[in-house]
Amino acid sequence: MRELTAVTLPTTMRALRQTSLRGPQDMRSITDAPVPSPGPGEVLIRVAAAGVNFADVSQAHGAFGNGPRPPYLAGFEGAGEVVAIGDGVGDPRPGTCVTGVGYGAFAEYMVLPARAVLPVPPGWTAEQALGLAVNWPTALAAVKILGRIAAGETVLIHAAAGATGQAAVTLAKHYGATVIAAAAPAKHEIVRALGADHVVDSRSDRLAAEVLACTDGGADLVLECVGGDTFDASLRAAKRITGRVVVFGLPGGEAALTNWDLVYRHQIQLLGVNIGVLAEAAPRLFGALMAELGALLTAGVVRPGTPGTHDLADGPKVLAELENRTTIGKLALLP
Ligand SMILES: NC(=O)c1ccc[n+]([C@@H]2O[C@H](COP(=O)([O-])OP(=O)(O)OC[C@H]3O[C@@H](n4cnc5c(N)ncnc54)[C@H](OP(=O)(O)O)[C@@H]3O)[C@@H](O)[C@H]2O)c1
């Protein structure tokens, strides 16, 4: 491991440790976590800001596919300065500000894979770059790369006032779509300000009927990241045969769908995505996605984020608020 010459790294640090599968209530603030050491192909960053994602809540309940088992250092999205590099790393150089996805982001230091980090865009703070590694790529995959939105089409976006949802509304409007945004009524002004054409109450049991009432036979694309009872409403809201439903989250729980359903009830195109699997299993598609994201950055469509910031020690409370649906937009923890 090579360190930035001017920096002497401590051996221990503050962090949040998940101690059970009972959720964020069992996330503990500790002061004696060992500062990790970057292995070959890895970099160590001093975390300036850690992104909070719904997956952190799922992980805390043990409901995240292939998630870590407790006890583990929580958080996976971080941004900050590279302070040490592992063997074989030529880029990024120490001193560079980057953002990316690894383990243990709710801490003062974290390790990231060098090949997957993104430079913080010039003029942006680390905090403003949160979302570039998770929310924007996921929204872009769902809206464009897999969802194949075309100008003039209609898209139903669930959790539209959330971090990923706001990115999706922005992108869908950029590509010329009509947006139906589902969110809690208290969040409707936020999505209207982003350009949503119609708003629906995310908890209404008339959600599918309302979408059918304002479309010609249903939405061309549905961004399904809720699950539970809403999953069936999403399938009913999609246009028969040509409608695409991209499934990428299930805070409302699992929902069943049979081959009978697809033949006789919901004749729609169903796509599932996890952004990490997309990057690993379809590197060319992911490369095209990231190139498009770069172009959107240059064009000013993707702008510096304005996350709601909280002290690291408040992480468990922030995660509980995310789980209880009281948050809006991107959230960040500052160590
Ligand atoms: N597959 C992937 O790679 C990937 C990557 C990023 C995110 N995601 C998924 O995208 C979704 C949004 O994630 P995010 O991190 O951006 O969170 P977020 O949207 O900022 O927050 C979650 C929002 O989801 C809505 N929601 C609907 N049903 C819910 C329920 N039963 N419990 C809690 N919230 C519910 C709530 O908005 P309203 O109250 O306004 O309805 C809530 O505020 C999640 O499902 C997440 O797992 C998936």
mmCIF file of C-alpha atoms in Angstrom, residues 76-78 99-101 116-118 129-138 275 286 290 293:
data_model
loop_
_atom_site.group_PDB
_atom_site.id
_atom_site.type_symbol
_atom_site.label_atom_id
_atom_site.label_comp_id
_atom_site.label_asym_id
_atom_site.label_seq_id
_atom_site.Cartn_x
_atom_site.Cartn_y
_atom_site.Cartn_z
ATOM 1 C CA PHE A 76 -21.704 1.257 0.514
ATOM 2 C CA GLU A 77 -21.705 4.581 -1.390
ATOM 3 C CA GLY A 78 -18.951 7.051 -0.595
ATOM 4 C CA THR A 99 -17.012 8.570 -5.707
ATOM 5 C CA GLY A 100 -17.936 4.912 -5.907
ATOM 6 C CA VAL A 101 -19.392 1.807 -4.331
ATOM 7 C CA ALA A 116 -14.983 1.371 -10.797
ATOM 8 C CA VAL A 117 -14.545 4.780 -9.169
ATOM 9 C CA LEU A 118 -15.768 7.947 -10.853
ATOM 10 C CA ALA A 129 -21.320 13.873 -6.528
ATOM 11 C CA LEU A 130 -23.279 11.355 -4.430
ATOM 12 C CA GLY A 131 -25.811 9.649 -6.654
ATOM 13 C CA LEU A 132 -23.491 9.457 -9.685
ATOM 14 C CA ALA A 133 -22.506 5.874 -8.813
ATOM 15 C CA VAL A 134 -25.943 4.497 -7.827
ATOM 16 C CA ASN A 135 -29.073 6.596 -8.391
ATOM 17 C CA TRP A 136 -28.295 8.139 -11.783
ATOM 18 C CA PRO A 137 -26.987 4.896 -13.404
ATOM 19 C CA THR A 138 -30.002 2.981 -12.042
ATOM 20 C CA ILE A 275 -27.125 -1.971 -11.282
ATOM 21 C CA PHE A 286 -22.799 -0.649 -18.765
ATOM 22 C CA MET A 290 -21.785 5.399 -18.343
ATOM 23 C CA LEU A 293 -24.230 9.551 -18.240
#
